[in-house]
Each structure stands twice: as structure tokens, then as C-alpha cells.
Amino acid sequence: MTNAEREAATATALVAAAKAGDSRAFEALVRRYRKRIYALALHIVGHASEADDIAQEVFLKAYRALGTFEGRSQFFTWVYRMTVNRSLNARRDRARRGEDVLEGDPRVELAVAVDARDNPSLAAELRQTYGRLLRALDSLPADMRTTVILVSLQGLSHGEAGVVQKVSDGTIAWRMHEARRRLHDAMAPSKLSRKRELSADLARVLMEYGLPIVGKA
């Protein structure tokens, strides 16, 4: 049995126990997936407190609707879909209010904190570079941006991302190809004031917390 199969089997057993009234089983599901759900919301909305609120709302909604969950998809794809929908709605609400999604973006600040290492001039440079990268990511069409987040940043397969977004594997593959092309173009050396290689530490953190490494297939 693969790790993915073991993960699915464990989640299925916990869902069955939770539906039978075992509150500890649902708590185990929350512990198992909350970090990923929070990260998914953060990738989309770009604000830590809002992402935390969304994660709480999603699990509350999942708990209340657990009796209607028929298991046709895996539990995590079910809550992922809830998270995507709620996060996109929150992002649209922010846009209608004219708020800048990138203002104080924790994704940028985390990357800068790791790589600048108390170097103010380098921090200023990196803040500009990674702000540019996130603006490029955030400028993608909503469906394409969500696909990048699910596949490149959350590690879902094309099939799993297709289930979450209710599209075919082929659509997911096309979106990823086109998104990589657009991000690579936006971050081309000719469009940046200076090209830097990523440190090993920063590369690790970017992959863990959701900043795509441009040029990585």
C-alpha cells in the first residue's frame, strides 16, 4: 500500500467513526488537515488572520455537513473544495472593497526573513522581487491561479486538483503549462533589477509555504 493509499484509508476510517458520533475522530481529521487547509486559504487570500478564520469556518461547515458526505471523493478533496470556494469569495470581497491583497503579505515577509538574515538592504531587494512574483501569481485568472496553488504549492496530483475544481486532468495540465509560461515571463531577468540565485534555505521555505520557484518544472 502506498503512502497515499494509507492516507486515504486512515481518513476514510476517521470519517466513518466521526459519522457514527465519535467526536475525537473528527478532531483527528482537523489535526490531520488543518495546516494544509490554512495554507491553501493563505495562498489564495494572502492574509494570515483571514486564512485562519476561513480554516475554522471550513471545518465547522464540514462537521455540520458530515452526515451528507457520501464518500464519493476523498475527505480532503471535499474540504479543499470548500476552502477554495470560501477563499475565492473572500478574495473577491476584498477586491470589491479596493483592498491590496499584497499589503503586508505574510508569504513575502516569511521569504524575506529567511533569506535576508538581518540585512536591511537585501531585505528591501527581496521584498521587491518576491512581491513581484506574488503579483504575477495573483494576476493569473482565478481558476489558473487556484490550479497552481493546488498542484505546485499543495502537492496535489492533476487528478486530485481536477476533482477539487471539477475539471478534467487535461484542463489541469493546460493550466499548469500556461501558468508556468506566464510566471516565467513575468520574472524574466530582463524584467528584474538583479537576478539572484535562491539560497538552499529559501528554496526550502518557498516550497513549504507556497512561493513557487520560477523555472522549476
PDB file of C-alpha atoms in Angstrom:
ATOM      1  CA  MET A   1       0.000   0.000   0.000  1.00  0.00           C
ATOM      2  CA  THR A   2       1.362   3.418  -0.971  1.00  0.00           C
ATOM      3  CA  ASN A   3       1.512   6.395   1.391  1.00  0.00           C
ATOM      4  CA  ALA A   4      -1.389   7.983  -0.497  1.00  0.00           C
ATOM      5  CA  GLU A   5      -3.458   4.827  -0.126  1.00  0.00           C
ATOM      6  CA  ARG A   6      -2.687   4.612   3.588  1.00  0.00           C
ATOM      7  CA  GLU A   7      -3.598   8.281   3.975  1.00  0.00           C
ATOM      8  CA  ALA A   8      -6.915   7.728   2.201  1.00  0.00           C
ATOM      9  CA  ALA A   9      -7.701   4.596   4.234  1.00  0.00           C
ATOM     10  CA  THR A  10      -6.984   6.366   7.521  1.00  0.00           C
ATOM     11  CA  ALA A  11      -9.127   9.345   6.561  1.00  0.00           C
ATOM     12  CA  THR A  12     -11.970   7.076   5.460  1.00  0.00           C
ATOM     13  CA  ALA A  13     -11.889   5.255   8.802  1.00  0.00           C
ATOM     14  CA  LEU A  14     -11.878   8.521  10.728  1.00  0.00           C
ATOM     15  CA  VAL A  15     -14.788   9.870   8.681  1.00  0.00           C
ATOM     16  CA  ALA A  16     -16.801   6.696   9.354  1.00  0.00           C
ATOM     17  CA  ALA A  17     -16.093   6.968  13.079  1.00  0.00           C
ATOM     18  CA  ALA A  18     -16.982  10.661  13.122  1.00  0.00           C
ATOM     19  CA  LYS A  19     -20.249  10.000  11.310  1.00  0.00           C
ATOM     20  CA  ALA A  20     -21.009   7.370  13.943  1.00  0.00           C
ATOM     21  CA  GLY A  21     -20.713  10.028  16.636  1.00  0.00           C
ATOM     22  CA  ASP A  22     -17.054   9.843  17.675  1.00  0.00           C
ATOM     23  CA  SER A  23     -16.096  13.490  18.173  1.00  0.00           C
ATOM     24  CA  ARG A  24     -12.460  12.534  18.723  1.00  0.00           C
ATOM     25  CA  ALA A  25     -12.353  11.106  15.204  1.00  0.00           C
ATOM     26  CA  PHE A  26     -13.367  14.431  13.714  1.00  0.00           C
ATOM     27  CA  GLU A  27     -10.828  16.202  15.914  1.00  0.00           C
ATOM     28  CA  ALA A  28      -8.225  13.844  14.461  1.00  0.00           C
ATOM     29  CA  LEU A  29      -9.307  14.849  10.954  1.00  0.00           C
ATOM     30  CA  VAL A  30      -8.923  18.509  11.873  1.00  0.00           C
ATOM     31  CA  ARG A  31      -5.432  17.907  13.259  1.00  0.00           C
ATOM     32  CA  ARG A  32      -4.548  15.918  10.152  1.00  0.00           C
ATOM     33  CA  TYR A  33      -5.625  18.526   7.602  1.00  0.00           C
ATOM     34  CA  ARG A  34      -5.814  21.911   9.304  1.00  0.00           C
ATOM     35  CA  LYS A  35      -2.279  23.004   8.431  1.00  0.00           C
ATOM     36  CA  ARG A  36      -2.869  22.245   4.753  1.00  0.00           C
ATOM     37  CA  ILE A  37      -6.294  23.905   4.746  1.00  0.00           C
ATOM     38  CA  TYR A  38      -4.873  27.005   6.411  1.00  0.00           C
ATOM     39  CA  ALA A  39      -2.002  27.097   3.895  1.00  0.00           C
ATOM     40  CA  LEU A  40      -4.417  26.725   0.987  1.00  0.00           C
ATOM     41  CA  ALA A  41      -6.524  29.630   2.242  1.00  0.00           C
ATOM     42  CA  LEU A  42      -3.394  31.707   2.862  1.00  0.00           C
ATOM     43  CA  HIS A  43      -2.145  31.071  -0.682  1.00  0.00           C
ATOM     44  CA  ILE A  44      -5.410  32.406  -2.075  1.00  0.00           C
ATOM     45  CA  VAL A  45      -6.279  35.323   0.231  1.00  0.00           C
ATOM     46  CA  GLY A  46      -2.762  36.387   1.269  1.00  0.00           C
ATOM     47  CA  HIS A  47      -3.721  37.362   4.847  1.00  0.00           C
ATOM     48  CA  ALA A  48      -2.922  35.188   7.852  1.00  0.00           C
ATOM     49  CA  SER A  49      -5.852  36.143  10.088  1.00  0.00           C
ATOM     50  CA  GLU A  50      -8.358  35.797   7.267  1.00  0.00           C
ATOM     51  CA  ALA A  51      -6.891  32.411   6.316  1.00  0.00           C
ATOM     52  CA  ASP A  52      -7.203  31.269   9.928  1.00  0.00           C
ATOM     53  CA  ASP A  53     -10.862  32.350  10.012  1.00  0.00           C
ATOM     54  CA  ILE A  54     -11.537  30.512   6.750  1.00  0.00           C
ATOM     55  CA  ALA A  55      -9.931  27.320   8.050  1.00  0.00           C
ATOM     56  CA  GLN A  56     -12.140  27.425  11.145  1.00  0.00           C
ATOM     57  CA  GLU A  57     -15.253  28.095   9.052  1.00  0.00           C
ATOM     58  CA  VAL A  58     -14.465  25.245   6.671  1.00  0.00           C
ATOM     59  CA  PHE A  59     -14.066  22.654   9.410  1.00  0.00           C
ATOM     60  CA  LEU A  60     -17.211  23.871  11.178  1.00  0.00           C
ATOM     61  CA  LYS A  61     -19.120  23.588   7.909  1.00  0.00           C
ATOM     62  CA  ALA A  62     -17.637  20.132   7.275  1.00  0.00           C
ATOM     63  CA  TYR A  63     -18.643  18.961  10.752  1.00  0.00           C
ATOM     64  CA  ARG A  64     -22.206  20.163  10.309  1.00  0.00           C
ATOM     65  CA  ALA A  65     -22.446  18.613   6.830  1.00  0.00           C
ATOM     66  CA  LEU A  66     -20.643  15.364   7.648  1.00  0.00           C
ATOM     67  CA  GLY A  67     -23.884  13.399   7.554  1.00  0.00           C
ATOM     68  CA  THR A  68     -24.349  14.330   3.896  1.00  0.00           C
ATOM     69  CA  PHE A  69     -20.806  13.340   2.907  1.00  0.00           C
ATOM     70  CA  GLU A  70     -21.227  10.177   0.846  1.00  0.00           C
ATOM     71  CA  GLY A  71     -17.567   9.400   0.298  1.00  0.00           C
ATOM     72  CA  ARG A  72     -17.664   9.662  -3.489  1.00  0.00           C
ATOM     73  CA  SER A  73     -14.459  11.693  -3.216  1.00  0.00           C
ATOM     74  CA  GLN A  74     -11.818  11.709  -0.510  1.00  0.00           C
ATOM     75  CA  PHE A  75     -12.465  13.784   2.602  1.00  0.00           C
ATOM     76  CA  PHE A  76      -9.543  16.104   1.890  1.00  0.00           C
ATOM     77  CA  THR A  77     -10.766  16.929  -1.625  1.00  0.00           C
ATOM     78  CA  TRP A  78     -14.183  17.700  -0.140  1.00  0.00           C
ATOM     79  CA  VAL A  79     -12.789  20.179   2.383  1.00  0.00           C
ATOM     80  CA  TYR A  80     -10.336  21.513  -0.205  1.00  0.00           C
ATOM     81  CA  ARG A  81     -13.239  22.418  -2.460  1.00  0.00           C
ATOM     82  CA  MET A  82     -14.966  24.192   0.431  1.00  0.00           C
ATOM     83  CA  THR A  83     -11.751  26.080   1.179  1.00  0.00           C
ATOM     84  CA  VAL A  84     -11.185  27.122  -2.434  1.00  0.00           C
ATOM     85  CA  ASN A  85     -14.747  28.411  -2.782  1.00  0.00           C
ATOM     86  CA  ARG A  86     -14.701  30.286   0.514  1.00  0.00           C
ATOM     87  CA  SER A  87     -11.254  31.768  -0.139  1.00  0.00           C
ATOM     88  CA  LEU A  88     -12.090  32.928  -3.660  1.00  0.00           C
ATOM     89  CA  ASN A  89     -15.237  34.598  -2.332  1.00  0.00           C
ATOM     90  CA  ALA A  90     -13.195  36.350   0.357  1.00  0.00           C
ATOM     91  CA  ARG A  91     -10.671  37.486  -2.230  1.00  0.00           C
ATOM     92  CA  ARG A  92     -13.419  38.871  -4.471  1.00  0.00           C
ATOM     93  CA  ASP A  93     -14.902  40.708  -1.487  1.00  0.00           C
ATOM     94  CA  ARG A  94     -11.505  42.288  -0.769  1.00  0.00           C
ATOM     95  CA  ALA A  95     -11.150  43.334  -4.412  1.00  0.00           C
ATOM     96  CA  ARG A  96     -14.596  44.968  -4.367  1.00  0.00           C
ATOM     97  CA  ARG A  97     -13.529  46.935  -1.283  1.00  0.00           C
ATOM     98  CA  GLY A  98     -10.388  48.047  -3.113  1.00  0.00           C
ATOM     99  CA  GLU A  99      -8.020  46.458  -0.613  1.00  0.00           C
ATOM    100  CA  ASP A 100      -4.488  45.452  -1.657  1.00  0.00           C
ATOM    101  CA  VAL A 101      -4.122  41.712  -1.175  1.00  0.00           C
ATOM    102  CA  LEU A 102      -0.327  42.016  -1.039  1.00  0.00           C
ATOM    103  CA  GLU A 103      -0.181  44.657   1.706  1.00  0.00           C
ATOM    104  CA  GLY A 104       1.880  43.054   4.475  1.00  0.00           C
ATOM    105  CA  ASP A 105       1.611  39.684   2.738  1.00  0.00           C
ATOM    106  CA  PRO A 106       2.948  37.046   5.175  1.00  0.00           C
ATOM    107  CA  ARG A 107       4.262  34.954   2.270  1.00  0.00           C
ATOM    108  CA  VAL A 108       6.618  37.748   1.237  1.00  0.00           C
ATOM    109  CA  GLU A 109       7.644  38.573   4.792  1.00  0.00           C
ATOM    110  CA  LEU A 110       8.474  34.937   5.569  1.00  0.00           C
ATOM    111  CA  ALA A 111      10.674  34.589   2.497  1.00  0.00           C
ATOM    112  CA  VAL A 112      12.450  37.863   3.252  1.00  0.00           C
ATOM    113  CA  ALA A 113      13.020  36.954   6.904  1.00  0.00           C
ATOM    114  CA  VAL A 114      14.669  33.664   5.948  1.00  0.00           C
ATOM    115  CA  ASP A 115      16.931  34.921   3.170  1.00  0.00           C
ATOM    116  CA  ALA A 116      17.791  38.481   4.247  1.00  0.00           C
ATOM    117  CA  ARG A 117      19.177  37.388   7.640  1.00  0.00           C
ATOM    118  CA  ASP A 118      19.058  40.862   9.250  1.00  0.00           C
ATOM    119  CA  ASN A 119      20.470  42.571   6.142  1.00  0.00           C
ATOM    120  CA  PRO A 120      18.192  45.611   5.581  1.00  0.00           C
ATOM    121  CA  SER A 121      19.357  46.384   2.047  1.00  0.00           C
ATOM    122  CA  LEU A 122      18.970  42.766   0.954  1.00  0.00           C
ATOM    123  CA  ALA A 123      15.576  42.612   2.645  1.00  0.00           C
ATOM    124  CA  ALA A 124      14.388  45.594   0.626  1.00  0.00           C
ATOM    125  CA  GLU A 125      15.598  43.965  -2.609  1.00  0.00           C
ATOM    126  CA  LEU A 126      13.990  40.624  -1.833  1.00  0.00           C
ATOM    127  CA  ARG A 127      10.742  42.236  -0.730  1.00  0.00           C
ATOM    128  CA  GLN A 128      10.517  43.856  -4.161  1.00  0.00           C
ATOM    129  CA  THR A 129      11.438  40.649  -6.016  1.00  0.00           C
ATOM    130  CA  TYR A 130       9.040  38.375  -4.160  1.00  0.00           C
ATOM    131  CA  GLY A 131       6.326  40.968  -4.174  1.00  0.00           C
ATOM    132  CA  ARG A 132       6.696  40.976  -7.953  1.00  0.00           C
ATOM    133  CA  LEU A 133       6.493  37.192  -8.026  1.00  0.00           C
ATOM    134  CA  LEU A 134       3.322  37.160  -5.961  1.00  0.00           C
ATOM    135  CA  ARG A 135       1.761  39.879  -8.069  1.00  0.00           C
ATOM    136  CA  ALA A 136       2.479  37.718 -11.115  1.00  0.00           C
ATOM    137  CA  LEU A 137       0.872  34.719  -9.408  1.00  0.00           C
ATOM    138  CA  ASP A 138      -2.086  36.747  -8.207  1.00  0.00           C
ATOM    139  CA  SER A 139      -2.601  38.264 -11.661  1.00  0.00           C
ATOM    140  CA  LEU A 140      -3.343  34.858 -13.167  1.00  0.00           C
ATOM    141  CA  PRO A 141      -7.015  34.098 -13.850  1.00  0.00           C
ATOM    142  CA  ALA A 142      -8.651  32.773 -10.684  1.00  0.00           C
ATOM    143  CA  ASP A 143      -9.070  29.200 -11.952  1.00  0.00           C
ATOM    144  CA  MET A 144      -5.483  29.046 -13.222  1.00  0.00           C
ATOM    145  CA  ARG A 145      -4.083  30.554 -10.032  1.00  0.00           C
ATOM    146  CA  THR A 146      -6.022  28.047  -7.937  1.00  0.00           C
ATOM    147  CA  THR A 147      -4.689  25.200 -10.072  1.00  0.00           C
ATOM    148  CA  VAL A 148      -1.099  26.370  -9.488  1.00  0.00           C
ATOM    149  CA  ILE A 149      -1.749  26.559  -5.759  1.00  0.00           C
ATOM    150  CA  LEU A 150      -3.271  23.085  -5.628  1.00  0.00           C
ATOM    151  CA  VAL A 151      -0.649  21.364  -7.784  1.00  0.00           C
ATOM    152  CA  SER A 152       2.641  23.220  -7.292  1.00  0.00           C
ATOM    153  CA  LEU A 153       2.154  24.540  -3.787  1.00  0.00           C
ATOM    154  CA  GLN A 154      -0.089  21.936  -2.164  1.00  0.00           C
ATOM    155  CA  GLY A 155       1.266  18.882  -3.975  1.00  0.00           C
ATOM    156  CA  LEU A 156      -1.995  17.539  -5.373  1.00  0.00           C
ATOM    157  CA  SER A 157      -1.910  15.338  -8.450  1.00  0.00           C
ATOM    158  CA  HIS A 158      -3.581  16.574 -11.612  1.00  0.00           C
ATOM    159  CA  GLY A 159      -6.406  14.128 -10.923  1.00  0.00           C
ATOM    160  CA  GLU A 160      -6.933  15.366  -7.363  1.00  0.00           C
ATOM    161  CA  ALA A 161      -6.834  19.009  -8.459  1.00  0.00           C
ATOM    162  CA  GLY A 162      -9.349  18.147 -11.168  1.00  0.00           C
ATOM    163  CA  VAL A 163     -11.702  16.675  -8.570  1.00  0.00           C
ATOM    164  CA  VAL A 164     -11.421  19.769  -6.388  1.00  0.00           C
ATOM    165  CA  GLN A 165     -12.040  22.120  -9.318  1.00  0.00           C
ATOM    166  CA  LYS A 166     -14.451  19.822 -11.162  1.00  0.00           C
ATOM    167  CA  VAL A 167     -12.467  19.821 -14.416  1.00  0.00           C
ATOM    168  CA  SER A 168     -10.561  17.219 -16.434  1.00  0.00           C
ATOM    169  CA  ASP A 169      -6.924  16.218 -15.996  1.00  0.00           C
ATOM    170  CA  GLY A 170      -6.250  17.738 -19.412  1.00  0.00           C
ATOM    171  CA  THR A 171      -7.579  21.110 -18.274  1.00  0.00           C
ATOM    172  CA  ILE A 172      -5.344  20.998 -15.205  1.00  0.00           C
ATOM    173  CA  ALA A 173      -2.317  20.141 -17.372  1.00  0.00           C
ATOM    174  CA  TRP A 174      -3.018  23.042 -19.736  1.00  0.00           C
ATOM    175  CA  ARG A 175      -3.485  25.498 -16.886  1.00  0.00           C
ATOM    176  CA  MET A 176      -0.167  24.447 -15.333  1.00  0.00           C
ATOM    177  CA  HIS A 177       1.685  24.781 -18.632  1.00  0.00           C
ATOM    178  CA  GLU A 178       0.243  28.216 -19.322  1.00  0.00           C
ATOM    179  CA  ALA A 179       0.766  29.414 -15.736  1.00  0.00           C
ATOM    180  CA  ARG A 180       4.437  28.398 -15.772  1.00  0.00           C
ATOM    181  CA  ARG A 181       4.911  30.259 -19.045  1.00  0.00           C
ATOM    182  CA  ARG A 182       3.316  33.424 -17.673  1.00  0.00           C
ATOM    183  CA  LEU A 183       5.187  33.312 -14.363  1.00  0.00           C
ATOM    184  CA  HIS A 184       8.489  32.656 -16.079  1.00  0.00           C
ATOM    185  CA  ASP A 185       7.888  35.580 -18.428  1.00  0.00           C
ATOM    186  CA  ALA A 186       6.921  37.880 -15.555  1.00  0.00           C
ATOM    187  CA  MET A 187      10.099  37.004 -13.676  1.00  0.00           C
ATOM    188  CA  ALA A 188      12.485  37.037 -16.670  1.00  0.00           C
ATOM    189  CA  PRO A 189      15.896  38.516 -15.765  1.00  0.00           C
ATOM    190  CA  SER A 190      15.377  41.392 -18.194  1.00  0.00           C
ATOM    191  CA  LYS A 191      12.379  42.491 -16.134  1.00  0.00           C
ATOM    192  CA  LEU A 192      14.189  42.422 -12.803  1.00  0.00           C
ATOM    193  CA  SER A 193      16.738  44.857 -11.470  1.00  0.00           C
ATOM    194  CA  ARG A 194      19.009  41.993 -10.458  1.00  0.00           C
ATOM    195  CA  LYS A 195      18.945  38.216 -10.765  1.00  0.00           C
ATOM    196  CA  ARG A 196      19.844  36.210  -7.655  1.00  0.00           C
ATOM    197  CA  GLU A 197      20.154  32.512  -7.074  1.00  0.00           C
ATOM    198  CA  LEU A 198      17.989  31.242  -4.240  1.00  0.00           C
ATOM    199  CA  SER A 199      19.724  30.080  -1.110  1.00  0.00           C
ATOM    200  CA  ALA A 200      19.062  26.484  -0.117  1.00  0.00           C
ATOM    201  CA  ASP A 201      17.160  27.661   2.958  1.00  0.00           C
ATOM    202  CA  LEU A 202      14.939  29.999   0.998  1.00  0.00           C
ATOM    203  CA  ALA A 203      14.233  27.409  -1.685  1.00  0.00           C
ATOM    204  CA  ARG A 204      13.058  25.006   1.022  1.00  0.00           C
ATOM    205  CA  VAL A 205      10.848  27.581   2.689  1.00  0.00           C
ATOM    206  CA  LEU A 206       9.367  28.741  -0.602  1.00  0.00           C
ATOM    207  CA  MET A 207       8.317  25.216  -1.456  1.00  0.00           C
ATOM    208  CA  GLU A 208       6.959  24.579   2.044  1.00  0.00           C
ATOM    209  CA  TYR A 209       4.984  27.781   2.363  1.00  0.00           C
ATOM    210  CA  GLY A 210       3.860  28.310  -1.169  1.00  0.00           C
ATOM    211  CA  LEU A 211       6.082  30.652  -3.112  1.00  0.00           C
ATOM    212  CA  PRO A 212       6.732  28.989  -6.472  1.00  0.00           C
ATOM    213  CA  ILE A 213      10.332  28.681  -7.587  1.00  0.00           C
ATOM    214  CA  VAL A 214      10.311  30.150 -11.071  1.00  0.00           C
ATOM    215  CA  GLY A 215      11.804  27.895 -13.708  1.00  0.00           C
ATOM    216  CA  LYS A 216      11.237  24.726 -11.662  1.00  0.00           C
ATOM    217  CA  ALA A 217       9.302  22.225 -13.750  1.00  0.00           C
TER     218      ALA A 217
END
